[in-house]
């Protein structure tokens, strides 16, 4: 539910369901592919200066805006994204993200 004063945060699945209901599956698949390309290209652009240590990892937070034409725009990349939660929904979203991150690093 959108709150004009606080905005809202959706997990990726909820966002995709909402956008698919408005724009169709093909358009949203194209959008997701474009967002993945933005993330990959941003990482490729700094790969030579990123720390390369197999004993640690970094978590990046991406702020991407989607315009009315479903074009994604990279706003910023956070090297240390905030993990504090202002609402129960925000807490649930961030705990889920941390669980997914630990699954990726196989812990």
CSV table of C-alpha atoms in Angstrom, one decimal:
chain,number,residue,atom,x,y,z
A,1,UNK,CA,0.0,0.0,0.0
A,2,UNK,CA,1.4,3.4,-1.0
A,3,UNK,CA,1.6,6.1,1.5
A,4,UNK,CA,2.2,9.6,0.0
A,5,UNK,CA,4.1,10.7,3.1
A,6,UNK,CA,6.3,7.7,3.6
A,7,UNK,CA,6.3,6.1,0.1
A,8,UNK,CA,6.5,2.3,0.0
A,9,UNK,CA,8.9,-0.6,-0.4
A,10,UNK,CA,8.0,-3.7,-2.2
A,11,UNK,CA,9.9,-6.9,-2.6
A,12,UNK,CA,10.8,-7.7,-6.1
A,13,UNK,CA,8.1,-10.3,-6.5
A,14,UNK,CA,5.3,-7.9,-5.4
A,15,UNK,CA,6.7,-5.2,-7.7
A,16,UNK,CA,6.8,-7.5,-10.7
A,17,UNK,CA,3.2,-8.8,-10.0
A,18,UNK,CA,1.9,-5.2,-9.8
A,19,UNK,CA,3.7,-4.0,-12.9
A,20,UNK,CA,2.8,-7.1,-14.9
A,21,UNK,CA,-0.9,-6.5,-14.1
A,22,UNK,CA,-0.5,-3.0,-15.5
A,23,UNK,CA,1.8,-3.5,-18.4
A,24,UNK,CA,1.9,-7.2,-19.3
A,25,UNK,CA,4.5,-9.9,-18.9
A,26,UNK,CA,6.6,-9.1,-22.0
A,27,UNK,CA,7.1,-5.5,-21.0
A,28,UNK,CA,8.1,-6.4,-17.5
A,29,UNK,CA,10.5,-9.1,-18.6
A,30,UNK,CA,12.2,-6.5,-20.8
A,31,UNK,CA,12.3,-4.1,-17.8
A,32,UNK,CA,13.9,-6.7,-15.5
A,33,UNK,CA,16.4,-7.5,-18.2
A,34,UNK,CA,17.3,-3.8,-18.5
A,35,UNK,CA,17.6,-3.5,-14.8
A,36,UNK,CA,20.0,-6.5,-14.7
A,37,UNK,CA,22.1,-4.9,-17.4
A,38,UNK,CA,22.3,-1.7,-15.5
A,39,UNK,CA,23.6,-3.6,-12.4
A,40,UNK,CA,26.0,-5.7,-14.4
A,41,UNK,CA,27.4,-2.8,-16.4
A,42,UNK,CA,27.9,-0.7,-13.2
A,43,UNK,CA,29.9,-3.5,-11.6
A,44,UNK,CA,31.9,-4.1,-14.8
A,45,UNK,CA,32.8,-0.4,-14.9
A,46,UNK,CA,34.5,-0.6,-11.5
A,47,UNK,CA,35.7,-4.2,-11.5
A,48,UNK,CA,39.4,-3.2,-11.7
A,49,UNK,CA,39.3,-1.2,-8.5
A,50,UNK,CA,37.0,-3.4,-6.5
A,51,UNK,CA,38.6,-5.4,-3.7
A,52,UNK,CA,39.2,-9.0,-4.8
A,53,UNK,CA,39.4,-11.1,-1.7
A,54,UNK,CA,37.8,-14.6,-1.7
A,55,UNK,CA,37.5,-14.4,2.1
A,56,UNK,CA,35.0,-11.5,2.2
A,57,UNK,CA,32.2,-9.9,0.1
A,58,UNK,CA,30.4,-6.6,-0.2
A,59,UNK,CA,26.7,-5.9,-0.4
A,60,UNK,CA,25.6,-3.1,-2.7
A,61,UNK,CA,22.3,-1.3,-2.7
A,62,UNK,CA,20.9,-0.1,-6.1
A,63,UNK,CA,18.4,2.8,-6.4
A,64,UNK,CA,16.8,2.5,-9.8
A,65,UNK,CA,13.9,4.7,-10.9
A,66,UNK,CA,11.4,3.4,-13.5
A,67,UNK,CA,9.9,6.1,-15.7
A,68,UNK,CA,6.4,6.1,-17.3
A,69,UNK,CA,7.8,4.3,-20.4
A,70,UNK,CA,9.2,1.5,-18.2
A,71,UNK,CA,12.8,2.7,-18.8
A,72,UNK,CA,15.0,2.1,-15.7
A,73,UNK,CA,17.4,4.9,-14.6
A,74,UNK,CA,20.2,4.3,-12.2
A,75,UNK,CA,20.0,6.9,-9.4
A,76,UNK,CA,22.9,5.7,-7.2
A,77,UNK,CA,24.8,2.6,-5.9
A,78,UNK,CA,25.3,2.4,-2.1
A,79,UNK,CA,28.4,0.5,-1.0
A,80,UNK,CA,27.0,0.3,2.5
A,81,UNK,CA,23.2,0.3,2.2
A,82,UNK,CA,21.3,1.0,5.4
A,83,UNK,CA,19.9,-2.1,7.0
A,84,UNK,CA,17.8,-0.2,9.6
A,85,UNK,CA,14.1,-0.7,9.4
A,86,UNK,CA,11.4,1.9,9.9
A,87,UNK,CA,8.4,-0.3,9.6
A,88,UNK,CA,7.5,-4.0,10.1
A,89,UNK,CA,7.3,-4.4,6.3
A,90,UNK,CA,10.7,-2.8,5.9
A,91,UNK,CA,12.1,-5.1,8.6
A,92,UNK,CA,10.6,-8.2,6.8
A,93,UNK,CA,12.0,-7.0,3.4
A,94,UNK,CA,15.6,-6.5,4.8
A,95,UNK,CA,15.6,-9.7,6.8
A,96,UNK,CA,14.5,-11.6,3.6
A,97,UNK,CA,17.3,-9.8,1.7
A,98,UNK,CA,19.9,-10.8,4.3
A,99,UNK,CA,18.7,-14.4,4.2
A,100,UNK,CA,19.0,-14.4,0.4
A,101,UNK,CA,22.5,-12.9,0.7
A,102,UNK,CA,23.6,-15.6,3.1
A,103,UNK,CA,22.2,-18.3,0.8
A,104,UNK,CA,24.3,-16.8,-2.1
A,105,UNK,CA,27.5,-17.0,0.0
A,106,UNK,CA,26.5,-20.5,1.1
A,107,UNK,CA,26.3,-19.9,4.8
